mmCIF file of C-alpha atoms and ligand atoms in Angstrom:
data_model
loop_
_atom_site.group_PDB
_atom_site.id
_atom_site.type_symbol
_atom_site.label_atom_id
_atom_site.label_comp_id
_atom_site.label_asym_id
_atom_site.label_seq_id
_atom_site.Cartn_x
_atom_site.Cartn_y
_atom_site.Cartn_z
ATOM 1 C CA UNK F 5 192.853 101.554 87.406
ATOM 2 C CA UNK F 6 190.407 104.148 86.107
ATOM 3 C CA UNK F 7 191.507 107.407 87.630
ATOM 4 C CA UNK F 8 189.856 110.605 86.506
ATOM 5 C CA UNK F 9 190.982 114.091 87.382
ATOM 6 C CA UNK F 10 188.124 114.586 89.820
ATOM 7 C CA UNK F 11 188.150 111.212 91.565
ATOM 8 C CA UNK F 12 190.004 110.910 94.850
ATOM 9 C CA UNK F 13 193.100 108.747 94.587
ATOM 10 C CA UNK F 14 195.160 107.335 97.446
ATOM 11 C CA UNK F 15 198.939 107.443 97.531
ATOM 12 C CA UNK F 16 199.013 103.660 97.729
ATOM 13 C CA UNK F 17 197.219 103.396 94.371
ATOM 14 C CA UNK F 18 199.932 105.578 92.850
ATOM 15 C CA UNK F 19 202.782 103.537 94.359
ATOM 16 C CA UNK F 20 204.068 106.058 96.912
ATOM 17 C CA UNK F 21 204.909 105.358 100.550
ATOM 18 C CA UNK F 22 204.460 107.624 103.548
ATOM 19 C CA UNK F 23 207.519 108.770 105.511
ATOM 20 C CA UNK F 24 207.089 106.561 108.607
ATOM 21 C CA UNK F 25 209.324 103.654 107.597
ATOM 22 C CA UNK F 26 211.777 105.963 105.814
ATOM 23 C CA UNK F 27 212.372 107.976 108.987
ATOM 24 C CA UNK F 28 212.593 104.889 111.184
ATOM 25 C CA UNK F 29 215.409 103.548 108.999
ATOM 26 C CA UNK F 30 217.144 106.927 108.731
ATOM 27 C CA UNK F 31 217.050 107.363 112.513
ATOM 28 C CA UNK F 32 218.397 103.853 113.134
ATOM 29 C CA UNK F 33 221.256 104.114 110.631
ATOM 30 C CA UNK F 34 222.204 107.793 111.088
ATOM 31 C CA UNK F 35 221.451 109.378 107.723
ATOM 32 C CA UNK F 36 218.861 111.804 106.310
ATOM 33 C CA UNK F 37 216.332 111.171 103.546
ATOM 34 C CA UNK F 38 216.619 113.784 100.766
ATOM 35 C CA UNK F 39 213.566 115.959 100.176
ATOM 36 C CA UNK F 40 214.033 117.545 96.770
ATOM 37 C CA UNK F 41 211.577 120.071 95.287
ATOM 38 C CA UNK F 42 210.435 119.920 91.682
ATOM 39 C CA UNK F 43 208.358 122.158 89.423
ATOM 40 C CA UNK F 44 208.756 120.555 86.010
ATOM 41 C CA UNK F 45 209.437 117.327 84.129
ATOM 42 C CA UNK F 46 213.221 117.656 83.919
ATOM 43 C CA UNK F 47 213.602 118.185 87.666
ATOM 44 C CA UNK F 48 211.314 115.241 88.402
ATOM 45 C CA UNK F 49 213.244 112.973 86.013
ATOM 46 C CA UNK F 50 216.580 114.073 87.463
ATOM 47 C CA UNK F 51 215.584 113.551 91.105
ATOM 48 C CA UNK F 52 214.199 110.073 90.492
ATOM 49 C CA UNK F 53 217.029 109.000 88.199
ATOM 50 C CA UNK F 54 219.628 110.145 90.736
ATOM 51 C CA UNK F 55 217.892 108.427 93.654
ATOM 52 C CA UNK F 56 217.285 105.173 91.755
ATOM 53 C CA UNK F 57 220.919 105.093 90.600
ATOM 54 C CA UNK F 58 222.268 105.837 94.055
ATOM 55 C CA UNK F 59 219.774 103.472 95.752
ATOM 56 C CA UNK F 60 218.385 106.186 97.993
ATOM 57 C CA UNK F 61 214.865 106.612 99.349
ATOM 58 C CA UNK F 62 213.504 110.000 98.330
ATOM 59 C CA UNK F 63 210.833 112.532 99.222
ATOM 60 C CA UNK F 64 209.512 114.386 96.182
ATOM 61 C CA UNK F 65 208.359 117.798 97.350
ATOM 62 C CA UNK F 66 205.835 120.144 95.794
ATOM 63 C CA UNK F 67 205.162 123.582 97.194
ATOM 64 C CA UNK F 68 201.874 125.432 96.804
ATOM 65 C CA UNK F 69 203.634 127.585 94.222
ATOM 66 C CA UNK F 70 204.793 124.512 92.290
ATOM 67 C CA UNK F 71 201.282 123.132 92.301
ATOM 68 C CA UNK F 72 199.876 126.383 90.953
ATOM 69 C CA UNK F 73 202.650 126.594 88.356
ATOM 70 C CA UNK F 74 202.435 123.060 87.014
ATOM 71 C CA UNK F 75 198.684 122.453 87.562
ATOM 72 C CA UNK F 76 197.507 120.114 90.336
ATOM 73 C CA UNK F 77 195.828 117.628 87.983
ATOM 74 C CA UNK F 78 198.794 117.393 85.651
ATOM 75 C CA UNK F 79 201.128 116.924 88.601
ATOM 76 C CA UNK F 80 199.078 114.006 89.891
ATOM 77 C CA UNK F 81 199.455 112.228 86.548
ATOM 78 C CA UNK F 82 203.114 113.212 86.237
ATOM 79 C CA UNK F 83 203.809 111.756 89.657
ATOM 80 C CA UNK F 84 201.976 108.555 88.754
ATOM 81 C CA UNK F 85 203.876 108.368 85.451
ATOM 82 C CA UNK F 86 207.130 108.895 87.312
ATOM 83 C CA UNK F 87 206.416 105.873 89.503
ATOM 84 C CA UNK F 88 205.765 103.785 86.388
ATOM 85 C CA UNK F 89 209.012 105.100 84.879
ATOM 86 C CA UNK F 90 211.148 104.012 87.804
ATOM 87 C CA UNK F 91 209.657 100.506 87.738
ATOM 88 C CA UNK F 92 211.129 100.176 84.244
ATOM 89 C CA UNK F 93 214.616 101.299 85.278
ATOM 90 C CA UNK F 94 217.177 98.495 85.314
ATOM 91 C CA UNK F 95 218.358 99.290 88.862
ATOM 92 C CA UNK F 96 214.830 98.691 90.229
ATOM 93 C CA UNK F 97 212.556 101.008 92.231
ATOM 94 C CA UNK F 98 213.287 102.815 95.511
ATOM 95 C CA UNK F 99 210.777 104.058 98.125
ATOM 96 C CA UNK F 100 209.311 107.407 97.065
ATOM 97 C CA UNK F 101 207.085 109.722 99.116
ATOM 98 C CA UNK F 102 205.090 112.538 97.527
ATOM 99 C CA UNK F 103 205.058 115.432 99.981
ATOM 100 C CA UNK F 104 203.378 118.840 100.185
ATOM 101 C CA UNK F 105 206.025 121.391 101.164
ATOM 102 C CA UNK F 106 204.888 124.352 103.310
ATOM 103 C CA UNK F 107 201.155 123.670 103.198
ATOM 104 C CA UNK F 108 199.472 126.783 104.535
ATOM 105 C CA UNK F 109 195.880 125.628 105.108
ATOM 106 C CA UNK F 110 193.778 122.607 106.026
ATOM 107 C CA UNK F 111 192.055 122.786 102.605
ATOM 108 C CA UNK F 112 195.343 122.612 100.696
ATOM 109 C CA UNK F 113 196.525 119.629 102.761
ATOM 110 C CA UNK F 114 193.165 117.887 102.216
ATOM 111 C CA UNK F 115 193.278 118.504 98.465
ATOM 112 C CA UNK F 116 196.806 117.053 98.257
ATOM 113 C CA UNK F 117 195.782 113.989 100.265
ATOM 114 C CA UNK F 118 192.851 113.465 97.873
ATOM 115 C CA UNK F 119 195.286 113.738 94.971
ATOM 116 C CA UNK F 120 197.675 111.011 96.053
ATOM 117 C CA UNK F 121 200.178 112.760 98.330
ATOM 118 C CA UNK F 122 201.590 110.413 100.956
ATOM 119 C CA UNK F 123 202.841 113.145 103.267
ATOM 120 C CA UNK F 124 201.978 116.779 103.952
ATOM 121 C CA UNK F 125 203.552 119.646 105.821
ATOM 122 C CA UNK F 126 201.297 122.077 107.604
ATOM 123 C CA UNK F 127 203.367 125.164 108.184
ATOM 124 C CA UNK F 128 201.600 127.158 110.846
ATOM 125 C CA UNK F 129 204.787 128.152 112.626
ATOM 126 C CA UNK F 130 204.200 131.866 112.026
ATOM 127 C CA UNK F 131 200.912 131.685 113.976
ATOM 128 C CA UNK F 132 200.655 132.029 117.765
ATOM 129 C CA UNK F 133 201.577 128.735 119.481
ATOM 130 C CA UNK F 134 198.019 127.603 120.365
ATOM 131 C CA UNK F 135 196.785 128.347 116.819
ATOM 132 C CA UNK F 136 199.715 126.400 115.376
ATOM 133 C CA UNK F 137 198.692 123.439 117.564
ATOM 134 C CA UNK F 138 195.011 123.713 116.583
ATOM 135 C CA UNK F 139 195.602 123.808 112.821
ATOM 136 C CA UNK F 140 198.327 121.161 112.885
ATOM 137 C CA UNK F 141 196.116 118.811 114.938
ATOM 138 C CA UNK F 142 193.227 119.293 112.495
ATOM 139 C CA UNK F 143 195.473 118.268 109.579
ATOM 140 C CA UNK F 144 196.884 115.288 111.505
ATOM 141 C CA UNK F 145 193.411 113.986 112.378
ATOM 142 C CA UNK F 146 192.344 114.135 108.732
ATOM 143 C CA UNK F 147 195.615 112.808 107.258
ATOM 144 C CA UNK F 148 195.950 109.844 109.606
ATOM 145 C CA UNK F 149 192.596 108.453 108.461
ATOM 146 C CA UNK F 150 194.368 107.812 105.144
ATOM 147 C CA UNK F 151 197.722 106.795 106.647
ATOM 148 C CA UNK F 152 199.259 110.034 105.316
ATOM 149 C CA UNK F 153 202.095 111.355 107.492
ATOM 150 C CA UNK F 154 202.277 114.976 108.661
ATOM 151 C CA UNK F 155 205.193 117.350 109.247
ATOM 152 C CA UNK F 156 204.635 120.304 111.567
ATOM 153 C CA UNK F 157 206.933 123.227 112.292
ATOM 154 C CA UNK F 158 208.051 125.141 115.362
ATOM 155 C CA UNK F 159 210.177 128.254 114.929
ATOM 156 C CA UNK F 160 210.414 130.383 111.805
ATOM 157 C CA UNK F 161 213.179 130.394 109.222
ATOM 158 C CA UNK F 162 214.378 133.674 107.753
ATOM 159 C CA UNK F 163 213.796 134.091 104.030
ATOM 160 C CA UNK F 164 210.818 132.972 102.076
ATOM 161 C CA UNK F 165 208.513 130.333 103.522
ATOM 162 C CA UNK F 166 206.405 129.799 100.410
ATOM 163 C CA UNK F 167 204.525 133.066 99.983
ATOM 164 C CA UNK F 168 205.274 134.322 103.491
ATOM 165 C CA UNK F 169 208.491 136.305 103.750
ATOM 166 C CA UNK F 170 210.318 136.565 107.063
ATOM 167 C CA UNK F 171 213.221 138.918 107.469
ATOM 168 C CA UNK F 172 214.473 137.430 110.712
ATOM 169 C CA UNK F 173 214.590 133.873 111.920
ATOM 170 C CA UNK F 174 213.001 132.816 115.144
ATOM 171 C CA UNK F 175 214.829 129.805 116.568
ATOM 172 C CA UNK F 176 212.780 126.887 117.812
ATOM 173 C CA UNK F 177 212.209 126.957 121.559
ATOM 174 C CA UNK F 178 213.113 123.438 122.753
ATOM 175 C CA UNK F 179 210.822 123.893 125.759
ATOM 176 C CA UNK F 180 207.831 123.668 123.375
ATOM 177 C CA UNK F 181 208.698 120.615 121.294
ATOM 178 C CA UNK F 182 207.473 117.865 123.608
ATOM 179 C CA UNK F 183 204.112 119.541 124.218
ATOM 180 C CA UNK F 184 203.687 120.309 120.492
ATOM 181 C CA UNK F 185 204.437 116.772 119.344
ATOM 182 C CA UNK F 186 202.205 115.236 121.998
ATOM 183 C CA UNK F 187 199.225 117.526 121.449
ATOM 184 C CA UNK F 188 199.276 117.571 117.639
ATOM 185 C CA UNK F 189 200.222 113.948 116.918
ATOM 186 C CA UNK F 190 202.599 114.994 114.092
ATOM 187 C CA UNK F 191 204.938 112.403 112.575
ATOM 188 C CA UNK F 192 207.935 114.734 112.164
ATOM 189 C CA UNK F 193 208.927 118.220 113.262
ATOM 190 C CA UNK F 194 210.718 120.955 111.291
ATOM 191 C CA UNK F 195 212.864 123.154 113.510
ATOM 192 C CA UNK F 196 214.701 126.429 113.043
ATOM 193 C CA UNK F 197 218.405 126.285 113.968
ATOM 194 C CA UNK F 198 219.904 128.938 111.727
ATOM 195 C CA UNK F 199 219.201 127.767 108.184
ATOM 196 C CA UNK F 200 217.065 129.880 105.855
ATOM 197 C CA UNK F 201 215.443 129.544 102.469
ATOM 198 C CA UNK F 202 216.979 130.714 99.202
ATOM 199 C CA UNK F 203 220.500 131.383 97.922
ATOM 200 C CA UNK F 204 221.497 134.195 100.320
ATOM 201 C CA UNK F 205 221.368 132.503 103.693
ATOM 202 C CA UNK F 206 223.991 134.395 105.652
ATOM 203 C CA UNK F 207 225.397 137.905 105.427
ATOM 204 C CA UNK F 208 229.149 137.260 105.356
ATOM 205 C CA UNK F 209 232.037 139.351 104.040
ATOM 206 C CA UNK F 210 234.210 137.870 101.250
ATOM 207 C CA UNK F 211 236.584 135.290 102.722
ATOM 208 C CA UNK F 212 234.527 134.852 105.900
ATOM 209 C CA UNK F 213 232.743 131.565 106.543
ATOM 210 C CA UNK F 214 229.065 131.229 107.405
ATOM 211 C CA UNK F 215 228.184 130.975 111.113
ATOM 212 C CA UNK F 216 227.636 127.415 112.362
ATOM 213 C CA UNK F 217 224.112 126.097 112.842
ATOM 214 C CA UNK F 218 222.706 126.024 116.392
ATOM 215 C CA UNK F 219 223.490 122.386 117.148
ATOM 216 C CA UNK F 220 222.879 123.176 120.818
ATOM 217 C CA UNK F 221 219.192 123.802 120.028
ATOM 218 C CA UNK F 222 219.020 120.614 117.962
ATOM 219 C CA UNK F 223 220.598 118.600 120.809
ATOM 220 C CA UNK F 224 218.135 120.036 123.334
ATOM 221 C CA UNK F 225 215.190 119.178 121.039
ATOM 222 C CA UNK F 226 216.541 115.620 120.670
ATOM 223 C CA UNK F 227 216.855 115.297 124.420
ATOM 224 C CA UNK F 228 213.226 116.300 124.915
ATOM 225 C CA UNK F 229 211.754 114.141 122.118
ATOM 226 C CA UNK F 230 214.195 111.216 121.860
ATOM 227 C CA UNK F 231 213.959 109.182 118.660
ATOM 228 C CA UNK F 232 211.519 111.619 117.053
ATOM 229 C CA UNK F 233 212.222 112.566 113.389
ATOM 230 C CA UNK F 234 213.419 116.140 112.927
ATOM 231 C CA UNK F 235 213.373 118.037 109.617
ATOM 232 C CA UNK F 236 215.803 120.669 108.368
ATOM 233 C CA UNK F 237 214.512 123.220 105.872
ATOM 234 C CA UNK F 238 216.642 125.729 103.997
ATOM 235 C CA UNK F 239 219.487 123.249 103.624
ATOM 236 C CA UNK F 240 220.933 124.048 100.211
ATOM 237 C CA UNK F 241 224.700 124.495 100.173
ATOM 238 C CA UNK F 242 224.562 127.078 97.364
ATOM 239 C CA UNK F 243 227.502 125.384 95.682
ATOM 240 C CA UNK F 244 230.256 127.812 94.685
ATOM 241 C CA UNK F 245 230.959 126.069 91.382
ATOM 242 C CA UNK F 246 227.437 126.816 90.116
ATOM 243 C CA UNK F 247 227.401 130.370 91.509
ATOM 244 C CA UNK F 248 230.715 130.993 89.694
ATOM 245 C CA UNK F 249 229.244 129.560 86.500
ATOM 246 C CA UNK F 250 226.137 131.757 86.794
ATOM 247 C CA UNK F 251 228.254 134.879 87.355
ATOM 248 C CA UNK F 252 230.678 133.929 84.550
ATOM 249 C CA UNK F 253 227.895 133.558 82.006
ATOM 250 C CA UNK F 254 226.050 136.805 82.609
ATOM 251 C CA UNK F 255 224.270 136.204 85.921
ATOM 252 C CA UNK F 256 224.529 138.371 89.003
ATOM 253 C CA UNK F 257 224.528 136.386 92.213
ATOM 254 C CA UNK F 258 227.380 137.827 94.256
ATOM 255 C CA UNK F 259 227.365 137.068 97.995
ATOM 256 C CA UNK F 260 225.208 133.967 97.567
ATOM 257 C CA UNK F 261 226.002 131.592 100.447
ATOM 258 C CA UNK F 262 224.535 128.373 101.816
ATOM 259 C CA UNK F 263 224.943 125.726 104.514
ATOM 260 C CA UNK F 264 228.264 123.865 104.313
ATOM 261 C CA UNK F 265 228.311 120.168 103.510
ATOM 262 C CA UNK F 266 230.079 119.504 106.839
ATOM 263 C CA UNK F 267 227.242 121.054 108.830
ATOM 264 C CA UNK F 268 224.704 118.986 106.888
ATOM 265 C CA UNK F 269 226.719 115.779 107.389
ATOM 266 C CA UNK F 270 226.713 116.418 111.121
ATOM 267 C CA UNK F 271 222.938 117.080 111.094
ATOM 268 C CA UNK F 272 222.227 113.965 109.018
ATOM 269 C CA UNK F 273 223.918 111.772 111.660
ATOM 270 C CA UNK F 274 221.594 113.151 114.359
ATOM 271 C CA UNK F 275 217.793 112.900 114.681
ATOM 272 C CA UNK F 276 217.480 115.000 111.513
ATOM 273 C CA UNK F 277 215.831 112.472 109.200
ATOM 274 C CA UNK F 278 214.739 114.770 106.330
ATOM 275 C CA UNK F 279 216.831 117.472 104.685
ATOM 276 C CA UNK F 280 215.078 119.907 102.296
ATOM 277 C CA UNK F 281 216.911 121.078 99.201
ATOM 278 C CA UNK F 282 215.408 123.246 96.484
ATOM 279 C CA UNK F 283 217.733 126.172 95.734
ATOM 280 C CA UNK F 284 220.687 123.960 94.774
ATOM 281 C CA UNK F 285 218.572 122.416 92.010
ATOM 282 C CA UNK F 286 217.502 125.845 90.782
ATOM 283 C CA UNK F 287 221.123 127.005 90.702
ATOM 284 C CA UNK F 288 222.298 123.985 88.689
ATOM 285 C CA UNK F 289 219.599 124.531 86.068
ATOM 286 C CA UNK F 290 220.313 128.241 85.825
ATOM 287 C CA UNK F 291 224.079 127.755 85.572
ATOM 288 C CA UNK F 292 223.910 125.141 82.818
ATOM 289 C CA UNK F 293 221.277 126.987 80.793
ATOM 290 C CA UNK F 294 223.259 130.226 81.006
ATOM 291 C CA UNK F 295 226.400 128.398 79.815
ATOM 292 C CA UNK F 296 224.608 126.843 76.837
ATOM 293 C CA UNK F 297 223.110 130.192 75.833
ATOM 294 C CA UNK F 298 226.462 131.977 76.183
ATOM 295 C CA UNK F 299 228.349 129.380 74.161
ATOM 296 C CA UNK F 300 225.631 128.701 71.567
ATOM 297 C CA UNK F 301 223.654 131.913 71.157
ATOM 298 C CA UNK F 302 221.781 130.447 68.193
ATOM 299 C CA UNK F 303 220.381 127.494 70.173
ATOM 300 C CA UNK F 304 216.616 127.518 70.430
ATOM 301 C CA UNK F 305 215.631 123.867 70.948
ATOM 302 C CA UNK F 306 214.636 123.540 74.656
ATOM 303 C CA UNK F 307 215.923 119.954 74.698
ATOM 304 C CA UNK F 308 219.402 121.284 73.966
ATOM 305 C CA UNK F 309 219.540 123.349 77.137
ATOM 306 C CA UNK F 310 217.103 121.541 79.435
ATOM 307 C CA UNK F 311 218.758 118.202 78.586
ATOM 308 C CA UNK F 312 222.260 119.234 79.770
ATOM 309 C CA UNK F 313 220.682 120.896 82.826
ATOM 310 C CA UNK F 314 218.953 117.602 83.658
ATOM 311 C CA UNK F 315 222.243 115.673 83.318
ATOM 312 C CA UNK F 316 224.010 118.072 85.694
ATOM 313 C CA UNK F 317 221.105 117.857 88.163
ATOM 314 C CA UNK F 318 221.446 114.062 88.254
ATOM 315 C CA UNK F 319 225.153 114.417 89.128
ATOM 316 C CA UNK F 320 224.465 116.988 91.848
ATOM 317 C CA UNK F 321 221.684 114.936 93.500
ATOM 318 C CA UNK F 322 223.753 111.744 93.387
ATOM 319 C CA UNK F 323 226.638 113.553 95.032
ATOM 320 C CA UNK F 324 224.333 114.906 97.790
ATOM 321 C CA UNK F 325 222.998 111.427 98.511
ATOM 322 C CA UNK F 326 226.467 109.879 98.552
ATOM 323 C CA UNK F 327 228.663 112.457 100.232
ATOM 324 C CA UNK F 328 226.345 114.672 102.296
ATOM 325 C CA UNK F 329 223.092 113.028 103.416
ATOM 326 C CA UNK F 330 224.390 109.465 103.585
ATOM 327 C CA UNK F 331 221.195 108.123 101.991
ATOM 328 C CA UNK F 332 222.918 106.390 99.061
ATOM 329 C CA UNK F 333 223.073 102.602 99.169
ATOM 330 C CA UNK F 334 220.299 102.293 101.771
ATOM 331 C CA UNK F 335 217.822 100.498 99.481
HETATM 332 O O1 G3H Y 941 210.760 126.351 100.951
HETATM 333 C C1 G3H Y 941 210.358 126.757 99.882
HETATM 334 C C2 G3H Y 941 210.680 125.993 98.649
HETATM 335 O O2 G3H Y 941 211.963 126.328 98.199
HETATM 336 C C3 G3H Y 941 209.626 126.167 97.610
HETATM 337 O O3 G3H Y 941 209.710 127.438 97.050
HETATM 338 O O4 G3H Y 941 207.379 128.329 97.095
HETATM 339 O O5 G3H Y 941 209.072 129.171 95.462
HETATM 340 O O6 G3H Y 941 208.108 126.889 95.201
HETATM 341 P P1 G3H Y 941 208.472 128.005 96.163
HETATM 342 P P1 13P Y 942 216.625 125.826 100.187
HETATM 343 O O1 13P Y 942 216.152 127.155 99.703
HETATM 344 O O2 13P Y 942 217.819 125.981 101.078
HETATM 345 O O3 13P Y 942 216.894 124.868 99.079
HETATM 346 O O4 13P Y 942 215.470 125.201 101.108
HETATM 347 C C1 13P Y 942 214.436 124.455 100.537
HETATM 348 C C2 13P Y 942 213.348 124.142 101.492
HETATM 349 O O5 13P Y 942 213.452 124.271 102.686
HETATM 350 C C3 13P Y 942 212.094 123.626 100.919
HETATM 351 O O6 13P Y 942 211.118 123.460 101.900
HETATM 352 ZN ZN1 ZN Y 943 211.257 124.910 103.461
#
């Protein structure tokens, strides 16, 4: 294949799959497909290694910020290289989707589709309802010509949604979901049921547990769009062991709190077919790198701190697939 940086490439040429079949299987068997964000080579290697070893389908997610950080052209070749890498792994390949996380415009979604993404999210949930429908429908009509699947969103999560910061969440109104899905033609729907982005999801006092997610809203959405794939953003657990490690080795992340594994297990058994996790990966990398620097202050070879971070990431992702999302052993 002669692919140049300017030529349009389809996801099929790169070896990716869209999310249609993935979600059908996840819905039928009661688990969720992991959607892990990456920004660099070590995260990409760790996600794919973990998912190949645990025989899990996976959605590789890139945000607009990640694309700007790593360079869109380089990412396209990295993603293609990653697919070649997993073909060489002794366990054999698993289905991989390349997904745009929190796309904020038609142009960005189009550019990703032209660069081999198999799935895009158009996040217009902060716009008035009719404008959300209009923009989402425009993306769907373009994407479906190339068999690319589209995720839309209804309701707004608190925290950072890419470059848009929301102080308060706005739960999804179940009365809108059927109309939205029908009029836009989306393939999956992200909803807001109490999760939020980042490492400080709930304001709780020491010793108190985080409030439960609004499973009543999820159930009502499921009732109105039966069998339709639902997506949960902001689903990092903010694992205490890594927060403790960060704080022990010079960091300052008191009061960081995430969504408990039990809540995610319950969601994964429902119509939630995609669970988005970014912060947990960031925390693992930060914790391990801080530990290496604290214990070996003379270390200056990036392989000596990024390598151990990558190993710990593999363990964390494998554990998520096996014990939380239920996606391990499905390939
Ligand atoms: O939901 C947002 C993701 O965690 C991506 O974050 O925009 O900082 O890359 P980012
Ligand atoms: P977390 O910040 O909880 O990892 O959420 C990630 C996310 O929703 C990416 O879209
Ligand atoms: Zn998100």
